[in-house]
mmCIF file of C-alpha atoms in Angstrom:
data_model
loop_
_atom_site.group_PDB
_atom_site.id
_atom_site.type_symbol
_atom_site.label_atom_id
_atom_site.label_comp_id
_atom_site.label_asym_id
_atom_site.label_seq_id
_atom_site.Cartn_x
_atom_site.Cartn_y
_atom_site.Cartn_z
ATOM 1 C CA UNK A 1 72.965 88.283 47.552
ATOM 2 C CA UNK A 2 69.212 88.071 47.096
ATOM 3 C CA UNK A 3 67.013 87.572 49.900
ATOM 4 C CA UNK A 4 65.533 84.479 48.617
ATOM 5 C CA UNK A 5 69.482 83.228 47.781
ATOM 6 C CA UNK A 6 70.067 83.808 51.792
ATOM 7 C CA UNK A 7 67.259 81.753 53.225
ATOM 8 C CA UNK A 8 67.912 79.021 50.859
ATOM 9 C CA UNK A 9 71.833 79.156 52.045
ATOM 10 C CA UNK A 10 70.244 79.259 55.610
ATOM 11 C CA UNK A 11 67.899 76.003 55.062
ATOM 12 C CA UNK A 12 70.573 73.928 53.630
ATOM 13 C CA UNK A 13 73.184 74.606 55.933
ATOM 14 C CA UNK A 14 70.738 73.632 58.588
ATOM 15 C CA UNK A 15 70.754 70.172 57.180
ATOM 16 C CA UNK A 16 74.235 69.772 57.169
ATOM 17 C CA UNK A 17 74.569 71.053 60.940
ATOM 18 C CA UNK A 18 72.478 68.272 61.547
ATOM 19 C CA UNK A 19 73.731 65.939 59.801
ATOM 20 C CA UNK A 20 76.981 66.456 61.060
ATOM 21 C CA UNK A 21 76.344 66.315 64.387
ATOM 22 C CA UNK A 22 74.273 63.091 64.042
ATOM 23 C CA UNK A 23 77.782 61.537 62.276
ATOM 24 C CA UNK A 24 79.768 62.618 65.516
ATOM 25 C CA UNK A 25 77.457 60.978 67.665
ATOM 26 C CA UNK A 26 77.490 57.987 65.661
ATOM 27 C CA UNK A 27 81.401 57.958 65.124
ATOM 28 C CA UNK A 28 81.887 57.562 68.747
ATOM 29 C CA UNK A 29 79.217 54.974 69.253
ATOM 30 C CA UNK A 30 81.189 52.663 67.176
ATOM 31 C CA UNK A 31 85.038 54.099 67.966
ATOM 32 C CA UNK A 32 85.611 51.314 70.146
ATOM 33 C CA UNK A 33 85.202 48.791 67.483
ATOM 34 C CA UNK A 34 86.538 50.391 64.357
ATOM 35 C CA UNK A 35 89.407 52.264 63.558
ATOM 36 C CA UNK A 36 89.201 55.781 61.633
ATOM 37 C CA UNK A 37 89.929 54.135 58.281
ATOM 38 C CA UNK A 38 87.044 52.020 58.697
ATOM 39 C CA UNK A 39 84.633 54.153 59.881
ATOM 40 C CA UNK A 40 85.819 56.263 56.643
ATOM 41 C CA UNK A 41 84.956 53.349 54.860
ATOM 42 C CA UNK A 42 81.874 52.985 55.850
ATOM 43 C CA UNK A 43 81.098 56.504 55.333
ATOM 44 C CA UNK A 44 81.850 55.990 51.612
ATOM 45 C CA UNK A 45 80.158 52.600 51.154
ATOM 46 C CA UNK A 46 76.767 53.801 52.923
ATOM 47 C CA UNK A 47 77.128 56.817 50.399
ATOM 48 C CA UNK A 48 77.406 54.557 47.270
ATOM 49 C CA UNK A 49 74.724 52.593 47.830
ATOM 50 C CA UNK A 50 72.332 55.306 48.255
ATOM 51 C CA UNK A 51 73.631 56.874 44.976
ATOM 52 C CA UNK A 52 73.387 53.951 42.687
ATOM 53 C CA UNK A 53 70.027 52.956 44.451
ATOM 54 C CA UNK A 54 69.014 56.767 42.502
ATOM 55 C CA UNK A 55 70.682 55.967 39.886
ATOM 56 C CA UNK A 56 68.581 52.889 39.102
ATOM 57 C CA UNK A 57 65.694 54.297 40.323
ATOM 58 C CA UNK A 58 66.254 57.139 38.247
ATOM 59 C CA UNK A 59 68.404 56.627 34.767
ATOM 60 C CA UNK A 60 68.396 60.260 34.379
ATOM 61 C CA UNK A 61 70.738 61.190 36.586
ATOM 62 C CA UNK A 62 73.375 59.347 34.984
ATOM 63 C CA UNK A 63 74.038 62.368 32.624
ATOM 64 C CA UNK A 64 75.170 64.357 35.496
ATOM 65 C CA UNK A 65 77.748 62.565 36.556
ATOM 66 C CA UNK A 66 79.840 63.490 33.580
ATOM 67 C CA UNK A 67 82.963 65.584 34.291
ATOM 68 C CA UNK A 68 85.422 67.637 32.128
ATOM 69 C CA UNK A 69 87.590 68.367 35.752
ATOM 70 C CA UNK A 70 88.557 64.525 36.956
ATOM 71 C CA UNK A 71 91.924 66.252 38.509
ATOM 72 C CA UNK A 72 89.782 68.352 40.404
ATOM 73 C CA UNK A 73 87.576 65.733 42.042
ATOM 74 C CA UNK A 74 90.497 63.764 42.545
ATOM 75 C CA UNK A 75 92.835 66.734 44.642
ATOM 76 C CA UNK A 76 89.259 67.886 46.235
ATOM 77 C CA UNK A 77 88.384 63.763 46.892
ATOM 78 C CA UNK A 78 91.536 63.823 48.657
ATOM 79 C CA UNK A 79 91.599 66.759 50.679
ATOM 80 C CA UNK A 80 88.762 65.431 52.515
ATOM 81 C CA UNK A 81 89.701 62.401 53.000
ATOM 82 C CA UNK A 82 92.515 63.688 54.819
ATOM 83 C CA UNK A 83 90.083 66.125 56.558
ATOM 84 C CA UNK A 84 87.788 63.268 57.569
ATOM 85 C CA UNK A 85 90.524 61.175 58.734
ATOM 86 C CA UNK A 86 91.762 64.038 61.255
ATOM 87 C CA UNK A 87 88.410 64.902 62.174
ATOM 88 C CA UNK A 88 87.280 61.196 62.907
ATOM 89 C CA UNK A 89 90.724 60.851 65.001
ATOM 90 C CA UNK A 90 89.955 63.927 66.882
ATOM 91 C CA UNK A 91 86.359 63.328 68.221
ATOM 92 C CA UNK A 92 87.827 59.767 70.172
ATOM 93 C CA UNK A 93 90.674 61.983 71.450
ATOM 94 C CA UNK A 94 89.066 65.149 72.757
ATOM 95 C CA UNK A 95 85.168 66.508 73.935
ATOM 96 C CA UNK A 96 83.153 67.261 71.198
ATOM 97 C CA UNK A 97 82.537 71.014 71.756
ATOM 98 C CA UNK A 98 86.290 71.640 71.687
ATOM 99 C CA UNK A 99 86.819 69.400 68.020
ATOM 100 C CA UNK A 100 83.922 71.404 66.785
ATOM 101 C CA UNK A 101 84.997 74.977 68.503
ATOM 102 C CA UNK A 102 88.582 74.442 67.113
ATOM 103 C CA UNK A 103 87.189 73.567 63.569
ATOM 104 C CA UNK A 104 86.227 77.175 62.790
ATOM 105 C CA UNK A 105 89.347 78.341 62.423
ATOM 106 C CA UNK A 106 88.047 77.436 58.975
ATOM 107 C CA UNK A 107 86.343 80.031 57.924
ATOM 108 C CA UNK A 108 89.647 82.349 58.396
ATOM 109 C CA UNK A 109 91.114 80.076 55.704
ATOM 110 C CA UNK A 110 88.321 79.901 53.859
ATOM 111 C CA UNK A 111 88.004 83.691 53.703
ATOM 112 C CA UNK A 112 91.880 84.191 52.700
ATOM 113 C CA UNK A 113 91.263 80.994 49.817
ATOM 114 C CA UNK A 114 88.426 81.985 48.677
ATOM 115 C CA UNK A 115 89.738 85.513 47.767
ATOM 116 C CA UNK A 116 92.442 84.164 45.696
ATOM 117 C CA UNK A 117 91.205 81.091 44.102
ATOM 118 C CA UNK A 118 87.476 82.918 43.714
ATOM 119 C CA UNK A 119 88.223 86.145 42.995
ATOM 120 C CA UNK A 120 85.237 86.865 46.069
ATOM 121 C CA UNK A 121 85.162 90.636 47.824
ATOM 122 C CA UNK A 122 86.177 90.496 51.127
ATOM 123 C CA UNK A 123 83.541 92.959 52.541
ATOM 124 C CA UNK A 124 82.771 94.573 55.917
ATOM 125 C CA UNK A 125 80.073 92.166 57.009
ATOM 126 C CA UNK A 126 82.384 89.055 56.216
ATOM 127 C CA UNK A 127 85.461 89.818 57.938
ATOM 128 C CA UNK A 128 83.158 90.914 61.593
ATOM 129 C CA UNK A 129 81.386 87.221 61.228
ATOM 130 C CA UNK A 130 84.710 85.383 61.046
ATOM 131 C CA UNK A 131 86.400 87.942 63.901
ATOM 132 C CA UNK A 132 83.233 87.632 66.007
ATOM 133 C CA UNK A 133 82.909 83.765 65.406
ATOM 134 C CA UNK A 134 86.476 82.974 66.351
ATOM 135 C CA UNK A 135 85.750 85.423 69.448
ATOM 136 C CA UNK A 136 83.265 82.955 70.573
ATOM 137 C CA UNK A 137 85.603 80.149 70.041
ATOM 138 C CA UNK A 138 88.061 81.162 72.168
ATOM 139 C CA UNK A 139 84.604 81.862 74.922
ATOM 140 C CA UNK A 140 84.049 78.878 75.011
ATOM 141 C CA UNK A 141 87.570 76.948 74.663
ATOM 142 C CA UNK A 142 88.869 79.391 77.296
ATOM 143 C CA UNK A 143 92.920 78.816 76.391
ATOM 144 C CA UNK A 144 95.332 79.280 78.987
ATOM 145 C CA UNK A 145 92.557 78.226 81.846
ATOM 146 C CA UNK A 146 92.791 74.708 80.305
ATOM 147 C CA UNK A 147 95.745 72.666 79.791
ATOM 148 C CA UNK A 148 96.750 72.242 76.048
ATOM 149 C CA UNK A 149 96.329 68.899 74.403
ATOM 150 C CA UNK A 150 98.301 68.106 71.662
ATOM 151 C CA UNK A 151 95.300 66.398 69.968
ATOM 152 C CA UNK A 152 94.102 69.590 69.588
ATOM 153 C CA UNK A 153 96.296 70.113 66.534
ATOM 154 C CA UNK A 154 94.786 66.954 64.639
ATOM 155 C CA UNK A 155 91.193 69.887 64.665
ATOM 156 C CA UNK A 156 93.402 72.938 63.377
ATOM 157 C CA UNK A 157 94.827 70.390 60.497
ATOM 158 C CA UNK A 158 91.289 68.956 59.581
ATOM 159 C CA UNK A 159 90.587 73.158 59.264
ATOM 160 C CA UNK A 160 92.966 73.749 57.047
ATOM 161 C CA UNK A 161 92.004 70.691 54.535
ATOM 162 C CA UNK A 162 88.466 71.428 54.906
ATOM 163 C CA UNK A 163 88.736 74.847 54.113
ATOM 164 C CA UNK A 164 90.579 73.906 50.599
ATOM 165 C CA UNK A 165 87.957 71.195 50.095
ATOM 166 C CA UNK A 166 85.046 74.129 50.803
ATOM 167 C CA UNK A 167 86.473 76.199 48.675
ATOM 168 C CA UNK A 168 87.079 73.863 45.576
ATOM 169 C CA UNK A 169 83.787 73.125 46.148
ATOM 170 C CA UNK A 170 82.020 76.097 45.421
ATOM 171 C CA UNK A 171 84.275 76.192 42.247
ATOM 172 C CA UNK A 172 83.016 73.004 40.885
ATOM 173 C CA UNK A 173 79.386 74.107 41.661
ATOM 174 C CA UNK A 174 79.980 76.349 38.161
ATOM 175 C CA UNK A 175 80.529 73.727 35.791
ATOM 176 C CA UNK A 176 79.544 70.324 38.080
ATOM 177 C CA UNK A 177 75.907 69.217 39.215
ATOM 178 C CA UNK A 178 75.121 68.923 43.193
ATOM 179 C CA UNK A 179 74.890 64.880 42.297
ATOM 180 C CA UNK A 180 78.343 64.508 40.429
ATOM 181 C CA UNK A 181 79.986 66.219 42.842
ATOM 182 C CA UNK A 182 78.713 64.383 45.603
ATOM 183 C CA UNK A 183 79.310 60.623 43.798
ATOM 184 C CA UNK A 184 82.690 61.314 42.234
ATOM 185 C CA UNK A 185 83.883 62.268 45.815
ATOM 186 C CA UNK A 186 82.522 59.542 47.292
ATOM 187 C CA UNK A 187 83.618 56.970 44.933
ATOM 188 C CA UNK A 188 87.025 58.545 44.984
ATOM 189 C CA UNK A 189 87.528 58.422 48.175
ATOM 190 C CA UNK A 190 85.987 54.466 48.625
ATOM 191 C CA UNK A 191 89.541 52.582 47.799
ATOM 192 C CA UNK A 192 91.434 55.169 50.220
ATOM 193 C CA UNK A 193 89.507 54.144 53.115
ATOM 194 C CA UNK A 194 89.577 50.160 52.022
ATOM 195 C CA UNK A 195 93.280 50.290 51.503
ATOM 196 C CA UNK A 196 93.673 51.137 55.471
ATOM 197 C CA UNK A 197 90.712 48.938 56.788
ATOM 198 C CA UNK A 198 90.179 45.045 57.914
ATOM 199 C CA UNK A 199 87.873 43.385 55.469
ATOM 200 C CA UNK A 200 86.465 41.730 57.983
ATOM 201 C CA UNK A 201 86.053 44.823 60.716
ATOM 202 C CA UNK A 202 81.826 43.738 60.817
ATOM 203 C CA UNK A 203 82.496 40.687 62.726
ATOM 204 C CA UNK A 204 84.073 43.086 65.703
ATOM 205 C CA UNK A 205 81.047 45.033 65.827
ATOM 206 C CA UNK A 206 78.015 44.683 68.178
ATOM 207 C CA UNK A 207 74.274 43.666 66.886
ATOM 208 C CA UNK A 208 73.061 47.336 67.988
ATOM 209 C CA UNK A 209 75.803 49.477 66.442
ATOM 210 C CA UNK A 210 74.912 48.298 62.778
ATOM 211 C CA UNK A 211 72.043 51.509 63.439
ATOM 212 C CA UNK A 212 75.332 54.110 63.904
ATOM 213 C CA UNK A 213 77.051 52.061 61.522
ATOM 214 C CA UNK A 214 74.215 52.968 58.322
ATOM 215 C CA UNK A 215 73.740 56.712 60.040
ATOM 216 C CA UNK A 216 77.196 57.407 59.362
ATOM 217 C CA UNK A 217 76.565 56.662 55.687
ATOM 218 C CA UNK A 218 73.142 58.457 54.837
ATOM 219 C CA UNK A 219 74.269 61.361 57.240
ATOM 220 C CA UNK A 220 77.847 61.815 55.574
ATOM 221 C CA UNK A 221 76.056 61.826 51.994
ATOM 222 C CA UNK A 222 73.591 64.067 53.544
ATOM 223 C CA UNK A 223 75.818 66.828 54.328
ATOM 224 C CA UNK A 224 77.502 67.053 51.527
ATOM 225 C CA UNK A 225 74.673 66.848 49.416
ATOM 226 C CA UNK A 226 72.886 69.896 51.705
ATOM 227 C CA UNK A 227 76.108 71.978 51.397
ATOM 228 C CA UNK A 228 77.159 71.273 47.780
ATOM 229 C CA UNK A 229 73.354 73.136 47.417
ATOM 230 C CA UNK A 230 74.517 75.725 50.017
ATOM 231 C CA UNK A 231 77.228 76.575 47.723
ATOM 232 C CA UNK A 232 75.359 76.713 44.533
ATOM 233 C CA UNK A 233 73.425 79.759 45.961
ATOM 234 C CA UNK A 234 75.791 82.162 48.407
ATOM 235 C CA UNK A 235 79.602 82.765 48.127
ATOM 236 C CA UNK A 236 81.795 80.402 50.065
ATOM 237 C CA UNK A 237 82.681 83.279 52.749
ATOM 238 C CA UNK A 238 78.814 83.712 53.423
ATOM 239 C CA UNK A 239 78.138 79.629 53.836
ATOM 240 C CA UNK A 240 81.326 78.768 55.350
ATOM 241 C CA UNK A 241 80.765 81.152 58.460
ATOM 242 C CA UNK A 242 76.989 79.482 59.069
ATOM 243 C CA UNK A 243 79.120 76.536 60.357
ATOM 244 C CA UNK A 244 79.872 77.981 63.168
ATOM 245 C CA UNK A 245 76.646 77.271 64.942
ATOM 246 C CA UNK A 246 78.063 73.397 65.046
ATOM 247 C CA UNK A 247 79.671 74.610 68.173
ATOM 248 C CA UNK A 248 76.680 75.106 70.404
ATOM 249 C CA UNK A 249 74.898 72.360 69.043
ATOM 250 C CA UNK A 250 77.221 69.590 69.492
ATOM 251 C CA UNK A 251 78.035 70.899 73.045
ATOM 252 C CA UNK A 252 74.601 70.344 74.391
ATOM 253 C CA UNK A 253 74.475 66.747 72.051
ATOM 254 C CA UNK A 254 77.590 65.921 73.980
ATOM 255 C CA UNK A 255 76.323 66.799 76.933
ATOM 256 C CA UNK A 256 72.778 64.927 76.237
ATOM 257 C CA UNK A 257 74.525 61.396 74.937
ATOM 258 C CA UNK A 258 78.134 61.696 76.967
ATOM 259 C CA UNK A 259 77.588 63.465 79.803
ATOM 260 C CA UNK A 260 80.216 66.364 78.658
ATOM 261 C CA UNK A 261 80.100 69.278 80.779
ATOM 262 C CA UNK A 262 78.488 72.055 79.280
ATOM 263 C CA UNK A 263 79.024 75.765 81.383
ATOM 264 C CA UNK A 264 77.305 79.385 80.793
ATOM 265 C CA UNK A 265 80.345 79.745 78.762
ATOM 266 C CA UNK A 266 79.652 78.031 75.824
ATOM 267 C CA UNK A 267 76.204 79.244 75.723
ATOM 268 C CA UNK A 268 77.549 83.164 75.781
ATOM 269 C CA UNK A 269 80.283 82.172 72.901
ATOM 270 C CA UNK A 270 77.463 80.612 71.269
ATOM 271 C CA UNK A 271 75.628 84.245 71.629
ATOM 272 C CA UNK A 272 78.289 85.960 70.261
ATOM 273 C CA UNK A 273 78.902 83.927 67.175
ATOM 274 C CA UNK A 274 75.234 83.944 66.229
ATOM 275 C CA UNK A 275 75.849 88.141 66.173
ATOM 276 C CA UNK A 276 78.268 87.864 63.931
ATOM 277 C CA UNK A 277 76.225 85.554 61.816
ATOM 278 C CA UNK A 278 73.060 87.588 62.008
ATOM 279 C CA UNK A 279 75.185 90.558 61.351
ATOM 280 C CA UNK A 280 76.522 89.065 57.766
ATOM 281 C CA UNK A 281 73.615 87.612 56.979
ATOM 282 C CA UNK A 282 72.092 91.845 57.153
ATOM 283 C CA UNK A 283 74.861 92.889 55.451
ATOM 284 C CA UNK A 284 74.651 90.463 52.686
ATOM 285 C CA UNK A 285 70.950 90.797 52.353
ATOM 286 C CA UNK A 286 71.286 94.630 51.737
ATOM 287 C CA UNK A 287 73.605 93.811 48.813
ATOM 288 C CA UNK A 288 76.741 94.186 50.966
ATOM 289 C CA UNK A 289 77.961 91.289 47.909
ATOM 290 C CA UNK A 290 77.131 90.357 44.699
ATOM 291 C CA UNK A 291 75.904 86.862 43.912
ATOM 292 C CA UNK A 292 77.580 84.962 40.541
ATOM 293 C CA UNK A 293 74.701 83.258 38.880
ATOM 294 C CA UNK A 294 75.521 79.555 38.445
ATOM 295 C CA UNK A 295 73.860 77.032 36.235
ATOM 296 C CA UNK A 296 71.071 74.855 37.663
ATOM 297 C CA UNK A 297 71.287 70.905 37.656
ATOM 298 C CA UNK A 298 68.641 69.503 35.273
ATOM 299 C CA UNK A 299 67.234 66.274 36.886
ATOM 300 C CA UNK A 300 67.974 67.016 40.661
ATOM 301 C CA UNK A 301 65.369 67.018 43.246
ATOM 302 C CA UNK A 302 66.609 69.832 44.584
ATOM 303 C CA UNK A 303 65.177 73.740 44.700
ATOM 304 C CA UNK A 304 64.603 75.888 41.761
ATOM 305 C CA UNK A 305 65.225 79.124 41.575
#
């Protein structure tokens, strides 16, 4: 991969962390209130309305959202949804540095998928980041010391379908823009989360968590939109790994917001996957793996190359 390629991989992935992270924090503001389905729902319906707002805003977009691979965006659409749904579960159940620590038994998937359904070289430099990341993992989970919980298995499910929805994503970046990807999901996935959800679920809530409520929305479409761009410029075994630097993060957010204990051992897993990171991130720079040029979106405000 080119340099440039890297640091734009880099900057976008930052966005999603974020934006992630802000969605967990927001997810269990309003948990109490809401169940998954709706908070799903919401998700989706704060997504649409920012999307059509473009689109009447701006009439050229609606080009892009022409598609020649509906089956795809439907089996992708639902993937997630079923991702989402045992990732939403899990963060009422559990802490949020283990949901996020157990998550990244992704990238191991992701690796294996993306091999077979991409055709991508499995290279030096890619295999130490996911070894070295799921070393850190199990740093900071520390299994045996704590007893199991069988919630934990809700995380390593959401891996799995996350993993399949990554990599079908970076497929579609060939032939789909950043924009049609991003509605068609969201649309898609709209009626799944109504048909499980209380029409009238606003009336339960309180006046103050409306503001989680609409951050739940622009943050969802956020990340998506951040690593659908992610995608477009490294391989799905060089962005997928990045994500591993959730699990730091949301420790100290969980310990900042919901008083989650945070010990010297998360910080020293946290060490360790960032070396494996760094250490890919080298390896791909040198031209450890070579970069498919995709098509740019026409319309987009999003980088050029």
């Amino acid at each position: 991969m080119q340099t440039q390629n890297i640091t734009r991989v880099v900057l976008w992935m930052t966005g999603t962390l974020l934006s992630f992270s802000a969605m967990a924090v927001s997810i269990r503001l309003v948990s109490n209130k809401l169940t998954v389905f709706e908070v799903l729902l919401v998700r989706s319906f704060g997504a649409l309305v920012i999307l059509f707002a473009l689109l009447a805003i701006r009439p050229s977009l609606w080009p892009q959202m022409k598609t020649k691979r509906l089956p795809m965006h439907f089996f992708r659409s639902a993937t997630h949804f079923a991702g989402q749904y045992c990732w939403a579960l899990s963060l009422t159940l559990l802490p949020f540095a283990m949901v996020f620590a157990l998550e990244f038994t992704l990238p191991a998937w992701a690796l294996l998928l993306s091999i077979f359904v991409l055709g991508e070289k499995l290279t030096k430099g890619r295999v130490i980041v996911i070894v070295m990341g799921l070393i850190g993992c199990l740093v900071i989970l520390r299994p045996g010391i704590q007893a199991f919980q069988p919630a934990a298995l809700l995380v390593l499910a959401c891996s799995f379908f996350y993993a399949v929805f990554n990599v079908y994503t970076k497929k579609m970046t060939a032939t789909e823009t950043t924009f049609g990807i991003v509605f068609w999901m969201n649309l898609l996935q709209f009626p799944l989360g109504l048909a499980g959800s209380d029409p009238l679920f606003v009336l339960r809530l309180e006046p103050w968590q409306f503001l989680p409520l609409a951050c739940i929305g622009i943050a969802g479409l956020f990340a998506h939109y951040c690593i659908a761009n992610a995608f477009r410029y490294g391989d799905a075994s060089v962005v997928v790994p990045l994500d591993f630097l959730r699990v730091p993060l949301i420790a100290v957010v969980g310990w900042m917001f919901f008083g989650e204990s945070v010990d010297a051992l998360v910080f020293i897993g946290a060490g360790i996957i960032l070396a494996g990171i760094l250490w890919n991130l080298r390896a791909e720079a040198k031209g450890g793996a070579q970069n498919v040029s995709l098509p740019e979106d026409e319309g987009l405000p999003e980088p050029r190359k």
